[in-house]
Amino acid sequence: MLVAPSLLSADFANLQKEVDAIDSAGADWIHFDVMDGHFVPNITIGPMVVKSLRKYSDKIFDVHLMIEAPEKYVEEFANAGANVITVHQEAAVHIHRIITLIKSFGCKAGVSINPATPVSTLEEILPYIDMVLIMSVNPGFGGQKFIESSVKKVKKVRGLASDCNPDLKIQVDGGVNNNNIALLKNAGCDIVVAGSYIFGSDNYKTAIDTLK
Ligand code: DX5
Ligand code: ZN
């Protein structure tokens, strides 16, 4: 299992220190939650923050865009140093075009679905993408309760992708902790995002190791 700590729960007054700390605690990827106050109620960070932190870590920068019209910002996040860019199925009108755009900058492309969005909506885009991100909370805030029905969506995605994209990575984001990690491992999840569980712990390394 790869572990991607979400900076959303980090100390925003000390982001560089927090990135250093999770980097040396064994984080595999670093997850950036980008929110615009439209697609989700919260407003968080933009490409400048990604760019500023890029020089302090060689880890994969995993940028989760929870914004309307994500196509407008793909280039800026790619130039800021994103390695993976994920857009929401619900926010994208021409999703195939957006995936092509993300890849044109040399980034891996992901598509995310909200808890109430069926896996079947991914069927036609699956052959073209590198990752599916299954939201296990309603996007917008850290520290929410894990929605357990997300686990069966992991299996469904794997089933749908088995022929058309056997290398597809499946990521789960929201409310992940020591109590639900075993369910996600058994379901075949490849990457977990965790914010409050890691940044709320006394020891980042122990928390990350528990999820691996
Ligand atoms: C939710 C974000 C998540 C989330 C993770 O909108 O995409 O990355 O904040 O934080 P926890 O692990 O606290 O749910
Ligand atoms: Zn996220």
Coordinates of C-alpha atoms and ligand atoms in Angstrom, one line a residue:
M1 CA 0.0 0.0 0.0
L2 CA 1.3 3.4 -0.9
V3 CA 0.5 6.2 1.6
A4 CA -0.1 9.8 0.5
P5 CA -0.5 12.2 3.5
S6 CA -2.9 15.0 2.7
L7 CA -1.4 18.4 3.6
L8 CA -4.9 19.7 4.3
S9 CA -4.4 18.7 7.9
A10 CA -0.9 19.9 8.2
D11 CA 0.2 23.1 10.0
F12 CA -0.2 25.7 7.2
A13 CA 2.1 28.1 9.0
N14 CA 4.9 25.6 8.6
L15 CA 4.2 23.7 5.4
Q16 CA 7.9 23.3 4.5
K17 CA 8.6 21.7 7.9
E18 CA 5.5 19.5 7.5
V19 CA 6.6 18.3 4.1
D20 CA 10.1 17.5 5.4
A21 CA 8.6 15.6 8.3
I22 CA 6.3 13.4 6.2
D23 CA 9.0 12.9 3.6
S24 CA 11.4 11.5 6.2
A25 CA 8.6 9.6 7.9
G26 CA 8.2 7.5 4.8
A27 CA 5.4 9.1 2.8
D28 CA 5.2 7.7 -0.7
W29 CA 3.3 10.5 -2.3
I30 CA 2.3 14.0 -1.1
H31 CA -1.3 14.9 -1.6
F32 CA -2.4 18.4 -2.3
D33 CA -6.1 19.2 -1.9
V34 CA -7.1 22.1 -4.1
M35 CA -10.5 23.6 -3.4
D36 CA -12.2 26.6 -5.1
G37 CA -15.2 27.4 -2.9
H38 CA -17.5 26.5 -5.8
F39 CA -17.2 22.7 -6.5
V40 CA -16.7 22.3 -2.7
P41 CA -17.5 24.8 0.1
N42 CA -13.9 25.2 1.2
I43 CA -11.0 27.3 -0.3
T44 CA -7.5 25.9 0.1
I45 CA -4.3 26.2 -2.0
G46 CA -3.3 27.1 -5.5
P47 CA -0.3 26.4 -7.8
M48 CA 2.0 28.8 -6.0
V49 CA 2.0 26.7 -2.9
V50 CA 2.8 23.5 -4.9
K51 CA 5.6 25.3 -6.7
S52 CA 7.0 26.7 -3.4
L53 CA 7.2 23.2 -1.9
R54 CA 8.5 21.5 -5.0
K55 CA 12.1 22.3 -4.2
Y56 CA 11.9 20.6 -0.7
S57 CA 10.8 17.2 -1.8
D58 CA 11.4 14.6 -4.6
K59 CA 8.3 12.6 -3.7
I60 CA 5.4 12.3 -6.1
F61 CA 3.2 15.4 -5.9
D62 CA -0.3 14.2 -6.1
V63 CA -2.7 17.1 -6.9
H64 CA -6.4 16.5 -6.3
L65 CA -8.4 19.3 -8.0
M66 CA -11.8 19.8 -6.3
I67 CA -12.6 22.8 -8.6
E68 CA -15.0 23.7 -11.3
A69 CA -13.7 23.9 -14.9
P70 CA -10.4 22.1 -13.9
E71 CA -9.1 22.4 -17.5
K72 CA -8.4 26.0 -16.8
Y73 CA -5.7 25.2 -14.2
V74 CA -4.1 22.0 -15.4
E75 CA -1.2 23.7 -17.1
E76 CA -0.4 25.9 -14.0
F77 CA -0.3 22.9 -11.7
A78 CA 1.8 20.9 -14.2
N79 CA 4.3 23.8 -14.4
A80 CA 4.2 24.1 -10.6
G81 CA 5.6 20.5 -10.3
A82 CA 2.6 18.2 -10.1
N83 CA 3.3 14.6 -11.0
V84 CA -0.3 13.3 -10.8
I85 CA -3.3 15.5 -11.5
T86 CA -6.8 14.2 -10.6
V87 CA -10.0 15.9 -11.7
H88 CA -13.5 15.1 -10.5
Q89 CA -15.9 13.4 -12.9
E90 CA -18.7 15.6 -11.6
A91 CA -16.7 18.8 -12.4
A92 CA -15.6 17.9 -15.9
V93 CA -17.7 18.3 -18.9
H94 CA -15.2 17.0 -21.5
I95 CA -13.3 14.7 -19.4
H96 CA -11.5 12.8 -22.2
R97 CA -10.1 16.2 -23.4
I98 CA -8.9 17.1 -19.9
I99 CA -7.2 13.7 -19.5
T100 CA -5.4 14.3 -22.8
L101 CA -4.4 17.8 -21.6
I102 CA -3.0 16.4 -18.3
K103 CA -0.9 13.8 -20.2
S104 CA 0.4 16.4 -22.7
F105 CA 2.3 17.9 -19.8
G106 CA 3.9 14.6 -18.9
C107 CA 1.7 14.1 -15.8
K108 CA -0.2 11.0 -14.8
A109 CA -4.0 11.5 -15.0
G110 CA -6.6 10.5 -12.4
V111 CA -10.4 10.8 -12.2
S112 CA -12.2 11.0 -8.9
I113 CA -15.8 10.2 -8.0
N114 CA -17.8 11.5 -5.1
P115 CA -19.4 9.0 -2.7
A116 CA -22.8 9.2 -4.5
T117 CA -21.4 8.9 -8.0
P118 CA -21.6 5.4 -9.4
V119 CA -18.5 3.5 -10.6
S120 CA -20.3 2.8 -13.9
T121 CA -19.8 6.5 -14.9
L122 CA -16.1 5.7 -15.3
E123 CA -16.5 2.9 -17.8
E124 CA -15.7 4.8 -21.0
I125 CA -12.7 6.8 -19.6
L126 CA -11.0 3.9 -17.8
P127 CA -8.8 2.9 -20.7
Y128 CA -7.3 6.4 -20.9
I129 CA -6.4 7.1 -17.3
D130 CA -3.7 6.1 -14.8
M131 CA -5.7 6.3 -11.6
V132 CA -9.2 6.3 -10.1
L133 CA -9.7 8.2 -6.9
I134 CA -12.7 7.0 -4.9
M135 CA -13.8 9.6 -2.4
S136 CA -14.7 8.0 0.9
V137 CA -16.0 11.3 2.4
N138 CA -17.9 14.2 0.7
P139 CA -15.0 16.4 -0.5
G140 CA -14.4 19.7 1.1
F141 CA -13.0 19.1 4.6
G142 CA -10.5 16.9 6.4
G143 CA -11.4 14.9 9.5
Q144 CA -14.7 13.5 8.3
K145 CA -16.1 10.0 8.9
F146 CA -15.2 7.2 6.5
I147 CA -18.1 6.1 4.3
E148 CA -17.9 2.3 4.4
S149 CA -19.8 1.7 1.2
S150 CA -16.7 3.1 -0.6
V151 CA -14.9 -0.2 -0.1
K152 CA -17.1 -2.1 -2.5
K153 CA -16.5 0.6 -5.1
V154 CA -12.8 -0.3 -5.1
K155 CA -13.7 -3.9 -6.1
K156 CA -16.1 -2.6 -8.7
V157 CA -13.5 -0.4 -10.3
R158 CA -11.0 -3.2 -10.4
G159 CA -13.6 -5.5 -12.0
L160 CA -14.4 -2.9 -14.7
A161 CA -10.7 -2.2 -15.4
S162 CA -9.5 -5.8 -15.5
D163 CA -9.6 -6.1 -19.3
C164 CA -9.3 -2.5 -20.5
N165 CA -6.7 -1.2 -18.0
P166 CA -5.0 -3.8 -15.8
D167 CA -2.3 -1.4 -14.6
L168 CA -4.9 1.1 -13.3
K169 CA -4.1 2.5 -9.8
I170 CA -6.9 2.8 -7.3
Q171 CA -6.7 5.5 -4.6
V172 CA -9.1 6.1 -1.7
D173 CA -9.3 9.4 0.0
G174 CA -11.2 10.5 3.1
G175 CA -11.5 9.3 6.7
V176 CA -8.8 6.6 6.2
N177 CA -7.3 5.4 9.5
N178 CA -6.1 2.3 11.4
N179 CA -9.7 1.0 11.7
N180 CA -10.5 0.8 8.0
I181 CA -7.1 0.2 6.3
A182 CA -7.5 -3.6 6.4
L183 CA -10.8 -3.4 4.5
L184 CA -9.1 -1.2 1.8
K185 CA -6.1 -3.5 1.5
N186 CA -8.4 -6.5 1.1
A187 CA -10.4 -4.7 -1.5
G188 CA -7.3 -4.1 -3.7
C189 CA -6.7 -0.4 -3.1
D190 CA -3.2 0.7 -4.2
I191 CA -2.8 4.1 -2.6
V192 CA -4.5 5.7 0.5
V193 CA -4.7 9.4 1.2
A194 CA -4.8 10.3 4.9
G195 CA -4.8 13.7 6.5
S196 CA -6.1 13.9 10.0
Y197 CA -5.0 10.4 10.9
I198 CA -1.3 11.2 10.1
F199 CA -1.1 14.9 11.0
G200 CA -3.2 14.4 14.1
S201 CA -0.8 11.7 15.4
D202 CA 2.1 12.1 17.8
N203 CA 4.4 10.2 15.5
Y204 CA 4.0 10.6 11.7
K205 CA 6.2 7.6 11.0
T206 CA 4.2 5.2 13.2
A207 CA 1.0 6.5 11.6
I208 CA 2.3 6.0 8.1
D209 CA 3.7 2.6 8.9
T210 CA 0.3 1.5 10.3
L211 CA -1.3 2.3 6.9
K212 CA 1.3 0.5 4.7
Ligands
DX5_1 C1 -11.3 15.9 1.3 C2 -9.9 15.7 0.8 C3 -9.1 14.7 1.5 C4 -9.2 14.7 3.0 C5 -8.3 13.8 3.7 O1 -12.0 16.8 0.6 O2 -9.9 15.4 -0.6 O3 -7.8 14.6 1.0 O4 -9.1 16.0 3.5 O5 -8.3 14.1 5.1 P1 -8.8 13.0 6.2 O6 -7.9 11.9 6.1 O7 -8.7 13.8 7.4 O8 -10.2 12.7 5.8
ZN2 ZN -7.9 14.7 -1.5

